[in-house]
XYZ file of C-alpha atoms in Angstrom:
730
model
C 76.231 115.770 84.439
C 75.631 119.459 84.957
C 77.592 122.021 82.961
C 79.454 124.473 85.160
C 79.003 127.786 83.425
C 80.747 129.516 86.294
C 84.037 127.908 85.348
C 83.652 128.602 81.639
C 81.807 131.905 81.284
C 81.931 134.024 84.408
C 85.672 134.639 84.765
C 86.087 134.816 81.008
C 83.865 137.849 80.803
C 86.446 140.124 82.404
C 89.399 138.842 80.402
C 89.236 142.032 78.323
C 91.774 143.684 80.603
C 93.945 140.580 81.063
C 95.107 139.725 77.526
C 98.795 140.148 78.254
C 98.479 138.488 81.657
C 96.908 135.294 80.356
C 99.281 135.112 77.420
C 102.294 135.552 79.684
C 100.809 133.037 82.088
C 100.531 130.426 79.378
C 104.006 131.286 78.189
C 105.213 130.985 81.774
C 103.704 127.532 82.056
C 105.441 126.489 78.872
C 108.679 128.081 80.064
C 108.388 126.194 83.315
C 108.010 122.929 81.417
C 110.969 123.875 79.248
C 113.048 124.617 82.345
C 112.028 121.221 83.722
C 113.201 119.560 80.527
C 116.478 121.485 80.677
C 117.116 120.397 84.243
C 116.386 116.790 83.386
C 118.644 116.901 80.337
C 121.599 118.070 82.418
C 121.744 114.836 84.373
C 120.873 111.691 82.429
C 121.449 109.520 85.471
C 118.849 111.464 87.431
C 116.328 110.873 84.637
C 116.950 107.122 84.665
C 116.536 106.954 88.445
C 113.396 109.136 88.405
C 111.692 106.975 85.778
C 110.197 104.085 87.713
C 108.563 102.149 84.891
C 106.715 99.646 87.160
C 105.215 102.607 89.019
C 104.252 104.150 85.703
C 102.566 100.954 84.548
C 100.536 100.801 87.762
C 99.608 104.459 87.452
C 98.651 104.057 83.779
C 96.402 101.097 84.622
C 94.641 103.176 87.279
C 94.272 106.014 84.778
C 92.697 103.643 82.259
C 90.118 102.594 84.850
C 89.284 106.178 85.822
C 88.940 107.278 82.197
C 86.614 104.367 81.463
C 84.487 105.140 84.532
C 81.622 107.425 83.436
C 81.156 108.801 86.961
C 84.659 110.241 87.174
C 84.333 113.970 87.758
C 85.857 116.630 85.523
C 88.042 117.812 88.406
C 89.433 114.306 88.918
C 90.102 113.859 85.217
C 91.861 117.239 84.988
C 94.099 116.324 87.942
C 94.805 112.943 86.364
C 95.678 114.616 83.093
C 98.152 116.918 84.820
C 99.936 113.953 86.431
C 100.132 112.095 83.123
C 101.507 115.209 81.423
C 104.327 115.312 83.996
C 105.172 111.696 83.243
C 105.076 112.399 79.515
C 107.528 115.287 79.877
C 109.983 112.987 81.650
C 109.597 110.318 78.976
C 110.326 112.847 76.249
C 113.586 113.813 77.932
C 114.471 110.159 78.489
C 114.238 109.516 74.754
C 117.573 111.280 74.402
C 119.309 109.081 76.995
C 122.793 107.963 75.875
C 122.318 109.998 72.696
C 125.965 110.998 72.321
C 127.216 107.472 73.007
C 124.719 106.013 70.509
C 125.924 108.380 67.803
C 129.499 107.335 68.504
C 128.611 103.631 68.287
C 126.746 104.093 65.020
C 129.745 105.931 63.583
C 132.039 103.108 64.706
C 129.795 100.471 63.120
C 129.608 102.487 59.910
C 133.417 102.763 59.895
C 133.632 98.950 59.788
C 132.027 99.014 56.377
C 128.894 97.320 55.078
C 127.939 93.821 56.152
C 129.118 91.272 53.553
C 126.442 90.056 51.158
C 125.061 86.518 51.310
C 127.865 84.027 51.066
C 130.512 86.659 51.705
C 132.879 86.762 54.635
C 134.967 89.292 56.477
C 137.998 89.028 58.765
C 137.305 87.453 62.149
C 138.509 90.442 64.134
C 136.208 92.826 62.199
C 133.262 90.444 62.576
C 133.860 90.128 66.319
C 134.188 93.860 66.662
C 130.940 94.361 64.736
C 129.093 91.929 67.029
C 130.445 93.612 70.172
C 129.472 97.078 68.962
C 125.973 95.911 68.005
C 125.518 94.388 71.458
C 126.543 97.663 73.088
C 124.170 99.502 70.762
C 121.251 97.280 71.767
C 121.951 97.771 75.472
C 122.248 101.534 75.188
C 119.111 101.796 73.034
C 116.931 100.034 75.589
C 116.221 103.098 77.821
C 115.287 105.314 74.903
C 113.063 102.619 73.364
C 111.268 102.157 76.683
C 110.857 105.916 76.972
C 109.382 106.118 73.460
C 106.861 103.389 74.275
C 105.895 104.998 77.586
C 105.629 108.415 75.925
C 103.235 107.022 73.330
C 101.016 105.510 76.022
C 100.991 108.717 78.086
C 100.167 110.767 75.022
C 97.317 108.408 74.175
C 95.881 108.653 77.703
C 95.957 112.444 77.510
C 94.102 112.354 74.198
C 91.466 110.058 75.715
C 90.936 112.410 78.670
C 90.661 115.432 76.392
C 88.170 113.608 74.195
C 86.073 112.595 77.215
C 86.001 116.116 78.626
C 85.063 117.610 75.271
C 82.241 115.123 74.855
C 80.901 115.977 78.295
C 81.124 119.677 77.558
C 79.243 119.182 74.290
C 76.561 117.092 76.015
C 76.116 119.816 78.642
C 75.700 122.487 75.964
C 73.107 120.411 74.119
C 71.182 119.457 77.245
C 67.474 120.273 76.995
C 66.237 122.086 80.120
C 62.687 122.996 81.162
C 61.536 125.936 79.051
C 62.031 129.268 80.859
C 58.861 130.718 79.290
C 56.688 127.992 80.775
C 54.804 129.619 83.709
C 54.794 126.296 85.520
C 58.536 126.689 86.154
C 58.355 130.205 87.571
C 57.284 129.262 91.129
C 60.308 126.970 91.408
C 62.598 129.837 90.390
C 60.930 132.228 92.822
C 61.306 129.664 95.596
C 65.031 129.395 94.856
C 65.428 133.185 94.975
C 63.589 133.408 98.298
C 65.697 130.561 99.642
C 68.939 132.394 98.754
C 67.610 135.632 100.244
C 66.718 133.776 103.427
C 70.162 132.140 103.578
C 71.874 135.511 103.194
C 69.679 137.192 105.800
C 70.106 134.267 108.202
C 73.878 134.587 107.896
C 73.738 138.309 108.709
C 71.314 137.822 111.629
C 73.355 134.961 113.025
C 76.560 136.990 112.927
C 74.833 140.039 114.399
C 73.517 137.918 117.248
C 77.075 136.828 118.034
C 78.441 139.179 120.715
C 82.077 138.702 119.732
C 81.370 139.510 116.080
C 79.428 142.614 117.026
C 82.356 143.721 119.121
C 84.694 143.011 116.236
C 82.507 145.190 114.008
C 82.748 148.053 116.485
C 86.526 147.635 116.728
C 86.937 147.782 112.935
C 84.312 150.474 112.363
C 86.802 153.365 111.710
C 88.671 151.598 108.871
C 85.358 150.307 107.471
C 83.943 153.838 107.348
C 87.159 155.114 105.751
C 87.008 152.383 103.104
C 83.342 153.103 102.370
C 83.995 156.838 102.013
C 86.935 156.140 99.728
C 84.790 153.750 97.682
C 81.960 156.280 97.366
C 84.312 159.033 96.167
C 86.262 156.939 93.663
C 83.188 155.222 92.197
C 80.825 158.200 92.086
C 83.221 161.083 91.440
C 86.700 159.783 90.571
C 85.717 158.068 87.345
C 83.610 161.029 86.192
C 86.455 163.488 86.824
C 88.952 161.415 84.840
C 86.483 160.826 82.016
C 85.759 164.544 81.765
C 89.465 165.354 81.693
C 90.043 162.808 78.888
C 87.174 164.270 76.835
C 88.583 167.786 77.232
C 91.961 166.555 75.989
C 90.288 165.067 72.905
C 88.403 168.276 72.150
C 91.595 170.387 72.145
C 92.875 168.804 68.932
C 94.712 165.671 67.879
C 98.367 164.775 67.854
C 100.218 161.567 68.499
C 101.600 162.696 71.854
C 98.159 163.945 72.879
C 96.566 160.626 71.908
C 99.099 158.727 74.014
C 98.342 161.038 76.931
C 94.604 160.541 76.425
C 95.013 156.763 76.443
C 97.100 156.830 79.630
C 94.565 159.135 81.258
C 91.619 157.004 80.170
C 93.020 153.990 82.011
C 92.142 155.855 85.186
C 88.482 155.305 84.270
C 89.069 151.653 85.112
C 91.762 151.812 87.780
C 90.232 154.497 90.027
C 86.695 153.040 90.321
C 88.106 149.528 90.639
C 90.053 150.685 93.682
C 86.727 151.864 95.070
C 85.042 148.526 94.344
C 87.890 146.661 96.034
C 87.640 149.000 99.007
C 83.871 148.428 99.231
C 84.238 144.643 99.005
C 86.992 144.695 101.638
C 84.878 146.851 103.951
C 81.839 144.579 103.953
C 83.986 141.466 104.394
C 85.941 143.185 107.174
C 82.690 143.821 109.037
C 82.432 140.119 109.842
C 78.664 140.139 109.306
C 78.744 137.995 106.175
C 78.650 134.239 105.994
C 79.935 131.935 103.234
C 77.301 133.057 100.712
C 77.775 136.732 101.489
C 81.550 136.509 101.203
C 81.223 134.859 97.783
C 78.949 137.689 96.631
C 81.310 140.316 98.060
C 84.269 138.734 96.291
C 82.388 138.587 92.991
C 81.641 142.296 93.313
C 85.218 142.837 92.117
C 84.517 140.824 88.948
C 81.263 142.755 88.517
C 83.049 146.101 88.793
C 85.825 145.052 86.440
C 83.340 143.943 83.768
C 81.266 147.118 84.055
C 84.130 149.619 84.073
C 86.187 147.850 81.401
C 83.125 147.720 79.149
C 82.540 151.424 79.705
C 86.210 152.176 78.963
C 86.220 150.088 75.768
C 83.023 151.807 74.652
C 84.463 155.266 75.354
C 87.695 154.498 73.481
C 86.028 152.717 70.548
C 83.286 155.330 70.148
C 84.885 158.578 71.384
C 82.643 161.554 71.974
C 85.084 163.958 70.284
C 84.618 163.849 66.508
C 88.330 164.550 65.943
C 89.414 161.467 67.897
C 90.886 158.655 65.732
C 88.674 155.603 65.250
C 88.241 152.773 62.774
C 84.509 153.522 62.527
C 82.755 156.181 60.473
C 80.036 157.300 62.887
C 78.339 160.541 63.693
C 78.132 161.993 67.193
C 74.668 160.539 67.867
C 75.680 157.075 66.665
C 78.788 157.118 68.850
C 76.766 158.081 71.914
C 74.329 155.245 71.249
C 77.171 152.768 70.742
C 78.740 153.866 74.045
C 75.421 153.266 75.819
C 75.055 149.808 74.271
C 78.607 148.838 75.300
C 77.914 149.927 78.873
C 74.579 148.084 78.878
C 76.239 144.874 77.697
C 78.886 145.164 80.407
C 76.246 145.775 83.059
C 74.262 142.753 81.865
C 77.293 140.495 82.061
C 78.149 141.859 85.483
C 74.628 141.112 86.695
C 74.981 137.564 85.397
C 78.143 137.143 87.476
C 76.363 138.376 90.620
C 73.359 136.206 89.818
C 75.514 133.093 89.692
C 77.155 134.083 92.971
C 73.810 134.729 94.691
C 72.046 131.746 93.099
C 74.627 128.949 92.624
C 73.599 126.514 89.912
C 74.667 123.454 91.901
C 72.181 124.283 94.638
C 69.123 124.824 92.425
C 66.873 122.555 90.327
C 67.154 122.643 86.554
C 63.867 124.507 86.113
C 65.024 127.316 88.420
C 68.372 127.620 86.632
C 66.603 127.805 83.281
C 64.175 130.534 84.393
C 66.747 132.640 86.249
C 69.346 132.457 83.438
C 66.886 133.443 80.713
C 66.500 137.191 81.458
C 70.198 138.025 81.126
C 70.425 135.988 77.895
C 67.441 137.847 76.466
C 68.680 141.302 77.534
C 72.242 140.654 76.334
C 70.865 139.405 73.006
C 68.772 142.572 72.584
C 71.661 144.947 73.248
C 73.996 142.817 71.119
C 71.539 142.973 68.227
C 71.308 146.771 68.471
C 75.087 147.188 68.599
C 75.577 144.764 65.710
C 73.165 146.730 63.517
C 74.926 149.979 64.421
C 78.359 148.575 63.558
C 77.069 147.027 60.350
C 75.654 150.361 59.253
C 78.999 152.031 59.955
C 80.927 149.377 58.018
C 78.558 149.556 55.025
C 78.637 153.349 54.822
C 79.584 154.540 51.349
C 83.267 155.133 50.834
C 84.564 158.412 49.386
C 84.942 158.245 45.635
C 88.244 156.761 44.534
C 88.894 154.851 47.782
C 88.491 151.152 48.514
C 86.989 149.479 51.555
C 89.639 149.238 54.296
C 90.597 145.981 55.958
C 89.381 147.216 59.341
C 85.954 147.987 57.836
C 85.748 144.445 56.491
C 86.594 143.050 59.917
C 83.982 145.272 61.560
C 81.369 144.128 59.030
C 82.129 140.450 59.679
C 82.026 140.932 63.457
C 78.789 142.920 63.220
C 77.052 140.254 61.113
C 78.171 137.563 63.544
C 76.858 139.612 66.485
C 73.452 140.006 64.838
C 73.179 136.285 64.117
C 74.209 135.322 67.661
C 71.817 137.895 69.140
C 68.935 136.158 67.350
C 69.952 132.502 67.661
C 71.041 132.593 71.331
C 67.743 133.761 72.873
C 65.796 131.432 70.546
C 67.798 128.447 71.797
C 67.269 129.507 75.401
C 63.533 129.925 74.779
C 63.373 126.376 73.421
C 65.066 125.042 76.559
C 68.683 124.914 75.387
C 69.699 127.430 78.024
C 73.346 126.383 78.214
C 73.693 126.623 74.445
C 72.178 130.110 74.536
C 74.582 131.147 77.275
C 77.435 129.448 75.442
C 77.090 131.667 72.357
C 75.626 134.964 73.624
C 78.029 135.704 76.473
C 81.189 134.615 74.587
C 80.039 136.702 71.607
C 79.795 139.771 73.838
C 83.216 139.064 75.346
C 84.709 138.522 71.883
C 83.220 141.802 70.695
C 84.896 143.563 73.600
C 88.219 141.879 72.852
C 88.029 142.949 69.196
C 87.397 146.498 70.371
C 90.402 146.281 72.665
C 92.593 145.112 69.770
C 91.524 148.106 67.669
C 92.272 150.420 70.592
C 95.755 148.949 71.008
C 96.339 149.198 67.250
C 95.569 152.919 67.388
C 97.895 153.291 70.375
C 100.763 151.507 68.602
C 100.314 153.738 65.545
C 100.402 156.854 67.713
C 103.526 155.720 69.574
C 105.388 154.863 66.368
C 104.363 158.121 64.695
C 105.575 160.035 67.746
C 108.900 158.184 67.650
C 109.605 158.860 63.973
C 108.068 162.360 64.231
C 105.902 161.836 61.180
C 102.155 161.951 61.810
C 101.171 161.239 58.214
C 103.343 158.178 57.640
C 103.587 156.716 61.140
C 100.163 155.087 61.428
C 100.344 153.308 58.076
C 103.965 152.218 58.388
C 105.021 148.586 58.369
C 106.032 148.415 62.043
C 102.578 149.293 63.486
C 100.967 146.850 61.066
C 103.284 144.046 62.172
C 102.711 144.874 65.838
C 98.971 144.833 65.229
C 99.257 141.448 63.550
C 101.251 140.160 66.517
C 98.596 141.469 68.941
C 95.849 139.756 66.947
C 97.814 136.504 66.865
C 98.573 136.739 70.581
C 94.871 137.130 71.349
C 94.065 133.749 69.794
C 94.350 131.877 73.134
C 92.041 134.440 74.735
C 89.394 133.902 72.076
C 89.771 130.146 72.553
C 89.227 130.473 76.320
C 86.228 132.735 75.811
C 84.566 130.190 73.538
C 84.948 127.320 75.965
C 88.450 125.961 75.436
C 90.096 124.560 78.540
C 93.408 125.818 79.809
C 94.699 122.263 79.379
C 93.875 122.459 75.656
C 96.100 125.509 75.278
C 98.938 124.043 77.318
C 98.715 120.923 75.155
C 99.159 123.043 72.042
C 102.177 124.764 73.587
C 103.582 121.392 74.620
C 103.275 120.018 71.100
C 104.913 123.131 69.685
C 107.721 122.840 72.217
C 108.270 119.094 71.781
C 108.111 119.379 68.007
C 107.608 116.608 65.507
C 109.719 113.756 64.210
C 111.210 113.750 60.704
C 113.290 110.632 60.213
C 115.831 110.515 63.015
C 115.519 114.221 63.771
C 112.959 115.864 66.068
C 112.143 119.368 64.864
C 110.341 121.885 67.055
C 109.315 125.510 66.456
C 112.012 126.547 68.910
C 114.548 125.241 66.393
C 113.146 127.535 63.725
C 113.109 130.448 66.156
C 116.778 129.808 66.962
C 117.507 129.478 63.244
C 115.811 132.812 62.543
C 117.610 134.577 65.403
C 121.054 133.291 64.402
C 120.463 134.015 60.726
C 119.156 137.489 61.552
C 122.244 138.192 63.649
C 124.512 136.936 60.851
C 122.624 139.012 58.300
C 122.969 142.102 60.514
C 126.722 141.513 60.944
C 127.073 141.105 57.181
C 125.293 144.387 56.500
C 127.403 146.180 59.113
C 130.580 144.774 57.546
C 129.423 145.867 54.098
C 128.705 149.350 55.405
C 132.124 149.586 57.052
C 133.901 148.437 53.876
C 131.936 150.784 51.630
C 132.216 153.865 53.823
C 135.568 153.482 55.595
C 137.966 150.865 54.221
C 137.572 150.674 50.442
C 137.559 154.443 49.735
C 141.120 154.557 51.081
C 142.336 151.984 48.562
C 143.289 152.480 44.933
C 140.340 150.427 43.665
C 137.926 152.117 41.339
C 134.248 152.433 42.185
C 133.341 149.303 40.234
C 135.878 147.188 42.131
C 134.701 148.541 45.458
C 131.102 147.702 44.601
C 132.128 144.209 43.500
C 133.898 143.523 46.810
C 130.959 144.832 48.838
C 128.496 142.679 46.884
C 130.738 139.606 47.185
C 131.039 140.065 50.950
C 127.245 140.262 51.098
C 126.760 136.985 49.216
C 129.382 135.151 51.253
C 128.078 136.550 54.541
C 124.467 135.529 53.847
C 125.607 132.060 52.776
C 127.677 131.604 55.950
C 124.842 132.970 58.105
C 122.532 130.344 56.616
C 124.985 127.517 57.259
C 125.733 128.642 60.827
C 122.047 129.074 61.662
C 121.187 125.602 60.352
C 124.046 124.105 62.348
C 123.048 126.042 65.498
C 119.453 124.802 65.206
C 120.709 121.232 64.933
C 118.870 120.538 61.688
C 120.140 117.516 59.796
C 119.637 118.204 56.116
C 121.294 115.037 54.881
C 117.872 113.442 54.473
C 116.929 116.166 51.999
C 119.544 115.038 49.467
C 116.940 113.244 47.334
C 114.666 116.259 47.422
C 117.573 118.513 46.509
C 118.420 116.243 43.578
C 114.863 116.377 42.276
C 114.833 120.123 42.813
C 118.021 120.512 40.805
C 116.296 118.837 37.857
C 113.463 121.341 38.144
C 115.966 124.169 38.289
C 117.731 122.832 35.221
C 114.555 122.886 33.152
C 112.323 125.574 34.612
C 114.743 128.050 36.168
C 117.689 127.801 33.795
C 117.404 131.439 32.707
C 117.390 132.674 36.304
C 120.344 130.463 37.215
C 122.181 131.610 34.088
C 121.645 135.245 34.991
C 122.744 134.591 38.582
C 125.998 132.936 37.493
C 126.548 135.724 34.955
C 126.120 138.283 37.738
C 128.827 136.544 39.767
C 131.114 136.587 36.713
C 130.480 140.284 36.166
C 131.424 141.010 39.778
C 134.610 138.942 39.581
C 135.933 139.739 36.083
C 134.401 143.237 36.024
C 134.210 143.707 32.227
C 131.437 146.146 33.075
C 131.328 148.244 36.239
C 128.969 150.781 37.700
C 129.488 154.154 36.024
C 130.650 152.699 32.690
C 129.109 153.978 29.467
C 128.212 150.882 27.475
C 126.206 149.744 24.472
C 124.482 146.341 24.455
C 121.759 145.052 22.136
C 121.342 148.508 20.654
C 120.916 150.150 24.068
C 123.440 152.823 25.035
C 123.705 154.338 28.497
C 125.440 154.459 31.867
C 125.555 151.414 34.163
C 123.799 152.360 37.403
C 123.731 149.057 39.308
C 124.645 145.405 38.894
C 122.487 142.975 40.878
C 122.416 139.197 41.044
C 120.001 138.752 38.162
C 120.193 141.887 36.011
C 121.976 145.164 35.326
C 120.271 148.553 35.263
C 121.348 150.958 32.500
C 120.266 154.594 32.376
C 120.038 155.994 28.858
C 120.590 159.605 27.767
C 116.858 160.345 27.954
C 116.854 159.247 31.643
C 115.019 155.968 31.142
C 116.093 152.820 32.976
C 116.632 149.674 30.925
C 116.921 146.324 32.753
C 119.344 144.024 30.913
C 119.740 140.342 31.974
C 123.288 139.588 33.102
C 123.589 136.722 30.635
C 123.362 139.220 27.753
C 126.375 141.089 29.141
C 128.440 137.891 29.465
C 127.495 135.968 26.324
C 126.583 138.849 24.003
C 128.574 141.626 22.321
C 129.050 144.632 24.589
C 130.691 147.933 23.708
C 132.261 149.628 26.713
C 133.125 153.199 25.813
C 134.734 154.223 29.101
C 136.157 151.069 30.674
C 139.831 151.577 29.842
C 139.789 154.966 28.101
C 137.702 157.959 29.110
C 138.195 159.537 25.654
C 136.018 158.511 22.730
C 134.488 159.708 19.503
C 130.829 160.619 19.256
C 129.367 160.928 15.768
C 126.225 163.048 15.626
C 124.393 163.248 12.312
C 122.628 166.560 11.649
C 120.342 167.178 8.698
C 119.688 170.595 7.187
C 117.435 171.840 4.409
C 118.484 171.671 0.768
C 119.954 174.949 -0.406
C 121.390 175.884 3.012
C 124.719 177.688 3.160
C 127.075 174.778 3.886
C 129.843 177.069 5.161
C 127.477 178.713 7.608
C 126.217 175.305 8.820
C 129.784 174.117 9.271
C 130.683 177.225 11.310
C 127.661 176.942 13.598
C 128.189 173.245 14.306
C 131.902 173.816 14.939
C 131.116 176.515 17.504
C 128.560 174.284 19.219
C 130.989 171.342 19.454
C 133.867 173.443 20.754
C 131.596 175.046 23.364
C 131.054 171.682 25.092
C 133.254 171.529 28.244
C 133.988 167.804 27.791
C 135.045 168.094 24.150
C 138.740 167.417 23.419
C 140.533 170.251 21.604
C 143.415 168.129 20.351
C 142.392 166.805 17.935
C 139.604 169.362 17.590
C 136.022 168.484 16.665
C 135.386 168.178 12.935
C 132.339 168.895 10.831
C 132.147 166.777 7.662
C 129.639 167.032 4.867
C 128.897 163.406 4.027
C 125.779 163.569 1.890
């Protein structure tokens, strides 16, 4: 069985520009399946009519035979898998048939009480009612039980197909071909090239000899010439003009707005020449002089152009010529120029491989010819990949300035660079030994992955610039939490793209999305990630409403009441606790999560809390008591455990006290509830402060008394009635 590299490598090479498109496409497929499930759920009767179980059994038997047949093609198995997946989706929906009625029946049976033990009896009317309800329950359960059984069989068939396809793909990668360095195989390859050249020339001569096609060429000559002129200008001059303009923008300084403008301008380096490539491909197809082979080559010119220009754009953005341009790499001007050249060379090599497979289809050539003709691009790509890997590794290992640590991006670059060097050595060696498909299967995906990593870094820089421009803070914007989270989301979203690049089938990804959508069974409850998403959204909304309510109370409502500041803070904190608790309950109920089965776990957890977390629980309860009884409030001057100061905040676990020397002391709430606390200002703002002052022996006591009296009376907060007193005590 031959391995179709065209379906696994060629189109994947120009996925660098289609990250969002593929991700949205996969999401769209999942959304479509979800919409199908929603439509089926709305009409249970329609589901029961649509599920023809005898037809399913016949179809499943045929599927078993096709899966067992070793000559079944990959295309046939993929189509079969798609049909089985449609059946499986219907069976999943059918598992919820009569769900509401079944819940009602179970509640009715439970209301009758437990079944009497052996030898016991119950009233005849209750026993008859129990039997009738159980019979109804059995009848209503039958459709869902049948759906569960059919779902299990469909799921098993899908797993068998996936396993078969993966085994075939592995066998194709490990297939030993005639060695491409054996001169005995070169004449066969040359013969295949000459045969394709002859086929292409015969197509052109045959069409030129056709009078009607020549006339059609003359009729369409004006638009063809216009398209060719447009293509020549956009490819040869348009890209260069835009690239020069972007470089001039970079050389005039850096700012977030300028970087966003540079990025938007740089996209023209891909869009403008690609318009020219499309125009050129359209022109030569419009001429009518090409046959089937020529039209395939003309169509693949678009993929060739996209690979080449996207690679050049990624290289220009990742290794900018302007030294002031932001980049994750520490490179000099010469190193950046070399890295740009290597990125362009890799893109050109991959583009040539695409055209080679269009001009020399693998299915129409012997194995020896495929091996010889595939080897040069593997060898060239490996050479350029090795050079670029060494350059990146040198940049990542460059000595850091003193006092700074190695950044996360530098670690990622170092890992990617080492992987590129290893692949650049192993891939050509495998191809030289005859494992051509294995060499292709690691070299070309490694190059594509390297480009995708570069694209992720470019987008990370763009997100940082946009956020910094929004908050108008260049220094803090790039390292803020929001750009980091967006970058993490971009990296996570690119996971399906990496999987496709390295040989995963689209069906593998849709299967993952299906499993995530369908969820997993825990007891009698099926939990899916969508439930957790709904839980998070509802809880987030409840949390936001709680915070808004707290803000309104604190800023608008409570200041107009007669409550003191401590009481206002207590009410605001209590509203926060209650709001978060209600948000949690509402979100769990909205997600449909049944937590009754977690009662045993909760009981065991309570034992752990009682022993291991008793101090934390004690402080939490004490914090609630402090907020309700308010023996201590924010702003009070208190003394506890020998610490005297002003209460600054009361949280759930502890209270923060600021002493006279401006140090913060964190006191557990349990000490304030169970210990002895002196509150100097809770109910009376007047108090006595005794300050002991020592003076030297032989000092004039009258003079000391007069000075201290003047100092005390000069304090603006000192009470004059009764006046301060100075007493000689020792």
